[in-house]
PDB file of N, CA and C in Angstrom:
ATOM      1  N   UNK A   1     -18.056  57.412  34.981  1.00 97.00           N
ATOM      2  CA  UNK A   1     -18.630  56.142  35.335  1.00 97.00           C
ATOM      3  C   UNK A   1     -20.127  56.191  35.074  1.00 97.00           C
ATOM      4  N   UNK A   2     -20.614  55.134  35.102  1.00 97.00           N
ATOM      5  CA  UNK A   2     -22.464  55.195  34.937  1.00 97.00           C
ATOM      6  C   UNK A   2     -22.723  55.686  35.602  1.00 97.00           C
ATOM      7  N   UNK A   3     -24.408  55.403  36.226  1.00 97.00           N
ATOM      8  CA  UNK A   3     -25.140  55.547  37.229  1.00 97.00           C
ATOM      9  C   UNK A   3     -24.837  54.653  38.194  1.00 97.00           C
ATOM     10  N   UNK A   4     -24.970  52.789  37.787  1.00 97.00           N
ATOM     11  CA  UNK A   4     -25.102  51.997  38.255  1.00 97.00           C
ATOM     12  C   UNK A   4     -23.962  51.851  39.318  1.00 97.00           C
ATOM     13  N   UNK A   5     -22.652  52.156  38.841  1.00 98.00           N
ATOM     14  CA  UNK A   5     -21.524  52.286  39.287  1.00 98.00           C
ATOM     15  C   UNK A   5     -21.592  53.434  40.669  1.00 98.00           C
ATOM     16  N   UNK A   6     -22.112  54.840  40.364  1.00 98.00           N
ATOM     17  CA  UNK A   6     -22.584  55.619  40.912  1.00 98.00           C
ATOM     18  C   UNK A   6     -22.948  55.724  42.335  1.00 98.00           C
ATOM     19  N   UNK A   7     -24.222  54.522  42.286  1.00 97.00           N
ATOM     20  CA  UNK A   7     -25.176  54.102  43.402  1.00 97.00           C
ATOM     21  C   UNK A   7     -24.357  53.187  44.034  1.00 97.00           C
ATOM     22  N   UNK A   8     -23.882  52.748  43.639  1.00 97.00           N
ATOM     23  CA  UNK A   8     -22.440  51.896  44.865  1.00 97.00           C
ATOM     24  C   UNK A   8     -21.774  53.082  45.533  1.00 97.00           C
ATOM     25  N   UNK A   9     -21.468  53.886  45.092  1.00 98.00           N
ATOM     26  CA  UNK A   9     -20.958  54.760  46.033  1.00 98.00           C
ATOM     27  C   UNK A   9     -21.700  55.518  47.030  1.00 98.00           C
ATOM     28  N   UNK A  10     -22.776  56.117  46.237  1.00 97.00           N
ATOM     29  CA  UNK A  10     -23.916  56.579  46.964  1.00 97.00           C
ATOM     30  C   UNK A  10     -24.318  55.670  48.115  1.00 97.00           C
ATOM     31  N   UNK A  11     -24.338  54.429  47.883  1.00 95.00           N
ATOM     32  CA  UNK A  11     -24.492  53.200  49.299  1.00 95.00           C
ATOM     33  C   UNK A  11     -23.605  53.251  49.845  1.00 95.00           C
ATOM     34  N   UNK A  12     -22.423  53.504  49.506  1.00 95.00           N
ATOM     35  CA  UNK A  12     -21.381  54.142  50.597  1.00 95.00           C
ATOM     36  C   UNK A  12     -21.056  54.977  51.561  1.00 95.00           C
ATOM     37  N   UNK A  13     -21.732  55.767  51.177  1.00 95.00           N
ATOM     38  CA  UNK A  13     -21.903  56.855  51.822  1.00 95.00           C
ATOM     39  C   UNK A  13     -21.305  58.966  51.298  1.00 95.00           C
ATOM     40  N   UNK A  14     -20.942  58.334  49.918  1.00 97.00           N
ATOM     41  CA  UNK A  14     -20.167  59.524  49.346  1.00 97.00           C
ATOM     42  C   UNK A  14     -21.167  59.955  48.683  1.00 97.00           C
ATOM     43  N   UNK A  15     -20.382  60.744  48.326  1.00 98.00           N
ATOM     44  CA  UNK A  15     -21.479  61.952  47.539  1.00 98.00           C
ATOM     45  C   UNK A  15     -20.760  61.658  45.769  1.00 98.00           C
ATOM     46  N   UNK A  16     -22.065  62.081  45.023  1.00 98.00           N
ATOM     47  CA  UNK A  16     -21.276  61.804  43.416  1.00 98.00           C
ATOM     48  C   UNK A  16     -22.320  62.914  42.645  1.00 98.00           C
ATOM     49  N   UNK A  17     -21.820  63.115  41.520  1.00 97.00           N
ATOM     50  CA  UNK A  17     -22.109  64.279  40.545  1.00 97.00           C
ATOM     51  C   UNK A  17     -22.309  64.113  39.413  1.00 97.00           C
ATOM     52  N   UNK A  18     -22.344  65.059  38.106  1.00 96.00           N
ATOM     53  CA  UNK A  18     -22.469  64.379  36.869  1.00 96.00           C
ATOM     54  C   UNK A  18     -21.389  66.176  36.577  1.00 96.00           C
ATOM     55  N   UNK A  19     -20.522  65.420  35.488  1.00 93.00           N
ATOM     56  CA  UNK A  19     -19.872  66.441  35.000  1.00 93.00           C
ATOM     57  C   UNK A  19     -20.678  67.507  34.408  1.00 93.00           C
ATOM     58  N   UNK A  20     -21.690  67.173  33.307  1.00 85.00           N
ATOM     59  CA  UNK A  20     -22.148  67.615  32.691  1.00 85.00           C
ATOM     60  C   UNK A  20     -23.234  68.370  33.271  1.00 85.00           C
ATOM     61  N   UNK A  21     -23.967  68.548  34.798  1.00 88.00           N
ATOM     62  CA  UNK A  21     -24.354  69.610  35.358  1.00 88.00           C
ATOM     63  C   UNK A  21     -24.163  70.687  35.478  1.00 88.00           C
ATOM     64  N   UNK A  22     -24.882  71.560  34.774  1.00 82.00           N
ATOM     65  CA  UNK A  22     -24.693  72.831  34.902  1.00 82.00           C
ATOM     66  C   UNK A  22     -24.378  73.836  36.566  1.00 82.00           C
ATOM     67  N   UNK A  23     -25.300  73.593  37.101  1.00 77.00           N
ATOM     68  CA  UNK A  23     -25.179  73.897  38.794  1.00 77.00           C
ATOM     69  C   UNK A  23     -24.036  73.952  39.993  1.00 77.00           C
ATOM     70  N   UNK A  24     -23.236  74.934  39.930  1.00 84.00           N
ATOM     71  CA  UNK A  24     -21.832  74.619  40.527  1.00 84.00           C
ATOM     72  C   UNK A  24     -22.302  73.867  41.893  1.00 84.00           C
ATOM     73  N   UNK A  25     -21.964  73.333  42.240  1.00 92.00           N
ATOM     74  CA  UNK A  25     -21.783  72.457  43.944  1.00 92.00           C
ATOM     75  C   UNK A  25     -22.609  71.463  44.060  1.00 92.00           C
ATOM     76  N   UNK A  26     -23.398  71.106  42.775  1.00 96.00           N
ATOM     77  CA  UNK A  26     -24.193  70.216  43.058  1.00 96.00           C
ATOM     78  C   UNK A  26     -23.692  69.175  43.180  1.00 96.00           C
ATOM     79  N   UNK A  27     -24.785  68.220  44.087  1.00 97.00           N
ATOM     80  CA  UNK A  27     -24.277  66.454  44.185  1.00 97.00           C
ATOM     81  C   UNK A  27     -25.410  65.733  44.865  1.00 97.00           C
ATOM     82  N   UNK A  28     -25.310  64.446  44.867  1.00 98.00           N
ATOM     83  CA  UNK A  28     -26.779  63.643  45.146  1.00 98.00           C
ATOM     84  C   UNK A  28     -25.745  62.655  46.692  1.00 98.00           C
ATOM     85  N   UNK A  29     -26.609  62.720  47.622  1.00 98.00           N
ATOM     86  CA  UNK A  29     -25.806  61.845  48.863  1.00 98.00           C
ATOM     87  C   UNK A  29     -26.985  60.741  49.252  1.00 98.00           C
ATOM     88  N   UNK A  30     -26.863  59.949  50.220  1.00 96.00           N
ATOM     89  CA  UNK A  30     -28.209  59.186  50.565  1.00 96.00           C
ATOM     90  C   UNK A  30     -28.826  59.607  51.645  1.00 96.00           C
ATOM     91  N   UNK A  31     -29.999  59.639  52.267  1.00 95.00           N
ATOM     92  CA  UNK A  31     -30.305  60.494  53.444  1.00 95.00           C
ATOM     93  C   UNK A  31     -31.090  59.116  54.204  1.00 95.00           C
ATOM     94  N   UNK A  32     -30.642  59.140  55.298  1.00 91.00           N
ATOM     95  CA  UNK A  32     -31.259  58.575  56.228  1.00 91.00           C
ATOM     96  C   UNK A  32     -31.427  59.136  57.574  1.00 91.00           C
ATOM     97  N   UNK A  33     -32.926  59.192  57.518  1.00 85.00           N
ATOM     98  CA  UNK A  33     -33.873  59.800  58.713  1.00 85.00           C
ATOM     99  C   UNK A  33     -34.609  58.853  59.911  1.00 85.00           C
ATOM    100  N   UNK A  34     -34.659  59.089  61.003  1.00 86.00           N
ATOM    101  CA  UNK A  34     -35.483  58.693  61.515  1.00 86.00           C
ATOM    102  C   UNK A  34     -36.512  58.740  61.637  1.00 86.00           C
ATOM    103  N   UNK A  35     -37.486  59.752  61.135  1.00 88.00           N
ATOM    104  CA  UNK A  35     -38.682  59.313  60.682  1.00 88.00           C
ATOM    105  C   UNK A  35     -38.964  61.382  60.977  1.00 88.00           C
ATOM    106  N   UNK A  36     -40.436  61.422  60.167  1.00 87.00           N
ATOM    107  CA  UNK A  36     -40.514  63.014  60.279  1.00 87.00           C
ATOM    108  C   UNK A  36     -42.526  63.215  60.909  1.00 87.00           C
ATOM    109  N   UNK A  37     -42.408  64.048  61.998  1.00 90.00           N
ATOM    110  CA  UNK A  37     -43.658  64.521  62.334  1.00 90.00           C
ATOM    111  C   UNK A  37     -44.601  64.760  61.657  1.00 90.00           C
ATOM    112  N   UNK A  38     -45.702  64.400  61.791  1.00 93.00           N
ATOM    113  CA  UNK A  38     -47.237  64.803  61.157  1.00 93.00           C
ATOM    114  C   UNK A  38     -48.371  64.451  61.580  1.00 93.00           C
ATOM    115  N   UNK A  39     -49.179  66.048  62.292  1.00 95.00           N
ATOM    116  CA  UNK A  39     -50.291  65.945  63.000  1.00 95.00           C
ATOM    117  C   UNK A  39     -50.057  65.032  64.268  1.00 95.00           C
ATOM    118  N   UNK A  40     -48.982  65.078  64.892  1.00 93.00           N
ATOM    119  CA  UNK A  40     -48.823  64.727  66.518  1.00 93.00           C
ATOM    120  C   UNK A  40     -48.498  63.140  66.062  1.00 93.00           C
ATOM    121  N   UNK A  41     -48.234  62.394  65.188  1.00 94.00           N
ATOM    122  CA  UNK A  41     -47.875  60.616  64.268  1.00 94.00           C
ATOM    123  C   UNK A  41     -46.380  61.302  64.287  1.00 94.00           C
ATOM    124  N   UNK A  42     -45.430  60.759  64.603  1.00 92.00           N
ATOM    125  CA  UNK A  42     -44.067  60.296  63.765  1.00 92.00           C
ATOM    126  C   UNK A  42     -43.997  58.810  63.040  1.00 92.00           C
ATOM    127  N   UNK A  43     -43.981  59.650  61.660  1.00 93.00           N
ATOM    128  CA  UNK A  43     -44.189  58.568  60.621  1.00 93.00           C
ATOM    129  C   UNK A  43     -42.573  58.101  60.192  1.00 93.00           C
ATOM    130  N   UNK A  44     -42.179  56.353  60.314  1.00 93.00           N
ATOM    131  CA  UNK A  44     -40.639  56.764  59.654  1.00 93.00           C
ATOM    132  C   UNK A  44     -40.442  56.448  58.232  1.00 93.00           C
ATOM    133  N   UNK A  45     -39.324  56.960  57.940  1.00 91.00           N
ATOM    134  CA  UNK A  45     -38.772  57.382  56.694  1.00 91.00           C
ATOM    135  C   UNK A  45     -37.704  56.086  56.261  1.00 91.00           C
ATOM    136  N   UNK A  46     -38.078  56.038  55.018  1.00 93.00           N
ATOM    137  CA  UNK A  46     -36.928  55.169  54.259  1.00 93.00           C
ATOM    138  C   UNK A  46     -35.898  55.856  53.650  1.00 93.00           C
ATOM    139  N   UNK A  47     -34.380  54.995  53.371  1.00 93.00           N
ATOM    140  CA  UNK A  47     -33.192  55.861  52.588  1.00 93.00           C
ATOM    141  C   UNK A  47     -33.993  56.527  51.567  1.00 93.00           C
ATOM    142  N   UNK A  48     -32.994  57.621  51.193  1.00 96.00           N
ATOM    143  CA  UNK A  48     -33.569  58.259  49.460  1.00 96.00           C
ATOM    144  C   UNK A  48     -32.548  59.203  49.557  1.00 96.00           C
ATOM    145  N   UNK A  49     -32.292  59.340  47.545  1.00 97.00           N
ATOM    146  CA  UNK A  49     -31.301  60.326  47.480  1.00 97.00           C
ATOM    147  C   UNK A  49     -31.776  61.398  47.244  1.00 97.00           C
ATOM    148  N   UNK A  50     -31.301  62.229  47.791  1.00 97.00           N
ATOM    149  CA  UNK A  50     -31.052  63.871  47.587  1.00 97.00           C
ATOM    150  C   UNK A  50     -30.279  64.633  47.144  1.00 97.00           C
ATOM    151  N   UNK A  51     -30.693  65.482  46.862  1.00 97.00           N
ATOM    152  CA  UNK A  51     -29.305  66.528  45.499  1.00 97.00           C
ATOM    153  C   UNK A  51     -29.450  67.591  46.410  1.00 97.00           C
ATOM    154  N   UNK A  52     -28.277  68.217  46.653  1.00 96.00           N
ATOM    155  CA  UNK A  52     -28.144  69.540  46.979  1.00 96.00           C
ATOM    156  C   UNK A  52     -27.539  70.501  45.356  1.00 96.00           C
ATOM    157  N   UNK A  53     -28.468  70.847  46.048  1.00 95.00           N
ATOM    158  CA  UNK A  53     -28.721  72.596  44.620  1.00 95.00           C
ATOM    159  C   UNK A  53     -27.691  73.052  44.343  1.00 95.00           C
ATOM    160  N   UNK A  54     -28.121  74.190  43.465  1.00 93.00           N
ATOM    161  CA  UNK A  54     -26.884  74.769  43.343  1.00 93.00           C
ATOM    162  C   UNK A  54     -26.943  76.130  44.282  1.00 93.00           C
ATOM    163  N   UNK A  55     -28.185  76.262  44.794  1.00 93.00           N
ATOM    164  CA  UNK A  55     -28.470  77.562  45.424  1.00 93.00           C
ATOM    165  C   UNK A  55     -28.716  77.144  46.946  1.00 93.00           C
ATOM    166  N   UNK A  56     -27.628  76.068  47.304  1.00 94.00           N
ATOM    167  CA  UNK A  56     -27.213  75.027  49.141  1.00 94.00           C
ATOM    168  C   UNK A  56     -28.317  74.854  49.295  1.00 94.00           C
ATOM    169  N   UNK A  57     -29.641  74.409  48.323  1.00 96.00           N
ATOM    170  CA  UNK A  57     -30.459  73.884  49.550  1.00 96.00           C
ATOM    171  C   UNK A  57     -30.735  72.148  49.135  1.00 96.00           C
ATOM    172  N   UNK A  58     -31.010  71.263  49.642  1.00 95.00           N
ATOM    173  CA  UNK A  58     -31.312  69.801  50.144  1.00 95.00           C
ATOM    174  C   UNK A  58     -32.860  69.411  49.305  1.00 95.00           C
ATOM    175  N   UNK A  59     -32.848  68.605  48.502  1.00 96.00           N
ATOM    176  CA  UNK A  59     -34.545  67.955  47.983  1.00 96.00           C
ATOM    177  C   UNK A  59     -34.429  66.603  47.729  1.00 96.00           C
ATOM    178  N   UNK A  60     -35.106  65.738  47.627  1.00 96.00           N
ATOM    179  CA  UNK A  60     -35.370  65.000  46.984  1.00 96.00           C
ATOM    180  C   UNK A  60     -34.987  64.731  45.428  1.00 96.00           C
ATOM    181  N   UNK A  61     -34.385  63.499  45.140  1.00 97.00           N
ATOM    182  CA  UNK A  61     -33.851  64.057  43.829  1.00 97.00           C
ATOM    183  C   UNK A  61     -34.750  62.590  42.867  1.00 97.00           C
ATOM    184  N   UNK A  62     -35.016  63.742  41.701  1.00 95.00           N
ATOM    185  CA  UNK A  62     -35.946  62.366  40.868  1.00 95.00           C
ATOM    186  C   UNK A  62     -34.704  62.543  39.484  1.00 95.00           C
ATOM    187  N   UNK A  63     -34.571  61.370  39.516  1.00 94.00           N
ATOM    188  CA  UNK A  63     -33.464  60.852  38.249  1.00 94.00           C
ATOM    189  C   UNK A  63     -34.491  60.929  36.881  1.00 94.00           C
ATOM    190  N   UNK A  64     -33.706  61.496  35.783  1.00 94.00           N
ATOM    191  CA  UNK A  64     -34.494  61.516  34.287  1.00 94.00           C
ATOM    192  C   UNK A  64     -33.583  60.737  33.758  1.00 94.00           C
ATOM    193  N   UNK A  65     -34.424  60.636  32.618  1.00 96.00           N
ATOM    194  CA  UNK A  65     -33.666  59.482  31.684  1.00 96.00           C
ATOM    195  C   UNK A  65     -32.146  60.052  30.954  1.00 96.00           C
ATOM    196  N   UNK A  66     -31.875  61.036  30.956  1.00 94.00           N
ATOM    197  CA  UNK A  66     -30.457  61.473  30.761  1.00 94.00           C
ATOM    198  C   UNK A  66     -29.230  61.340  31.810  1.00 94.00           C
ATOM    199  N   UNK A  67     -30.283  61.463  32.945  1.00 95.00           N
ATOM    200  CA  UNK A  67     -29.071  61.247  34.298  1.00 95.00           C
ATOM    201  C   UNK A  67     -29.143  59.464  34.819  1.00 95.00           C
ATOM    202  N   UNK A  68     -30.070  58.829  34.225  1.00 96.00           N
ATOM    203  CA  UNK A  68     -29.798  57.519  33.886  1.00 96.00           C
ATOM    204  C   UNK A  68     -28.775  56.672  33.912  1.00 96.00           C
ATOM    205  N   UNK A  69     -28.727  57.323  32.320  1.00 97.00           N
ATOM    206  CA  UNK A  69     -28.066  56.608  31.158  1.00 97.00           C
ATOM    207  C   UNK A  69     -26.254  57.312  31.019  1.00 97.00           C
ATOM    208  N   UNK A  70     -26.628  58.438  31.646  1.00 97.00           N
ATOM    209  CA  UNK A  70     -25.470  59.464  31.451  1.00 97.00           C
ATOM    210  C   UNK A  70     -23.973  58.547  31.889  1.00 97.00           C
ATOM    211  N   UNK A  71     -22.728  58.642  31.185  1.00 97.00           N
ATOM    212  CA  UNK A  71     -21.326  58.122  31.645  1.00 97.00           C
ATOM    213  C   UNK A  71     -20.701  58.882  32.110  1.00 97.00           C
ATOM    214  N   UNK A  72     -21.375  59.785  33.007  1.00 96.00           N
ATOM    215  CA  UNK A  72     -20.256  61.416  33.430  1.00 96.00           C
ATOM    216  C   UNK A  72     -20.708  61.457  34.771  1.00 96.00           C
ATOM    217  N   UNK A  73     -20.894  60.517  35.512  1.00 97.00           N
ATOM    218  CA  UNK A  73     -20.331  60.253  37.026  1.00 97.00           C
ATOM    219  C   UNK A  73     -19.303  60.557  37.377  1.00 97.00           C
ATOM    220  N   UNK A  74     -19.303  61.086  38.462  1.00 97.00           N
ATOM    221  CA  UNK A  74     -17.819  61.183  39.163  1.00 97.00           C
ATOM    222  C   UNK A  74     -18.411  60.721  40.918  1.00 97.00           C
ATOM    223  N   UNK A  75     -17.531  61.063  41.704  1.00 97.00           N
ATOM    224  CA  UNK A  75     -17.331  61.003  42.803  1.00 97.00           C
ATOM    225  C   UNK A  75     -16.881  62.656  43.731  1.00 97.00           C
ATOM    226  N   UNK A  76     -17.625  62.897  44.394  1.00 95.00           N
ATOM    227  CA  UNK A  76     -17.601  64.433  44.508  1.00 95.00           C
ATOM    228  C   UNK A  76     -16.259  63.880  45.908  1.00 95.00           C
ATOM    229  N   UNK A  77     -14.764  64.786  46.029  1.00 81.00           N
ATOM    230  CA  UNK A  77     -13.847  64.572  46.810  1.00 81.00           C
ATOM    231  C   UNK A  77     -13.712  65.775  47.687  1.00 81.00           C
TER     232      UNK A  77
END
């Protein structure tokens, strides 16, 4: 499936992948926080997707123009 297709699911709440990732276990989910500490301020946080690694850890995920455009969506089950 696309991306576009993708991010409907991702607003769903599932998790989705790209075949063509090299990284076994990877996948991008949506994260919603209540907001994160700084200097004694809790500042809050908006949705955003995140990829978990291939090495289990959680970031921020910035989309390139290959993972775009890419038709090798799936839906991680």
């Amino acid at each position: 499936m696309d991306f576009g297709r993708a991010l409907k699911f991702i607003r769903g709440g599932a998790a989705v992948r790209r075949a063509g990732w090299n990284g076994k276990g990877m996948f991008l989910v949506i994260i919603e926080a209540d907001g994160y500490k700084v200097f004694g301020s809790v500042y809050p946080l908006l949705p955003f997707i995140a990829m978990k690694t291939a090495d289990g850890m959680m970031v921020p995920w910035l989309a390139s123009q290959s993972d775009l455009l890419a038709e090798d969506w799936e839906v991680v089950l």
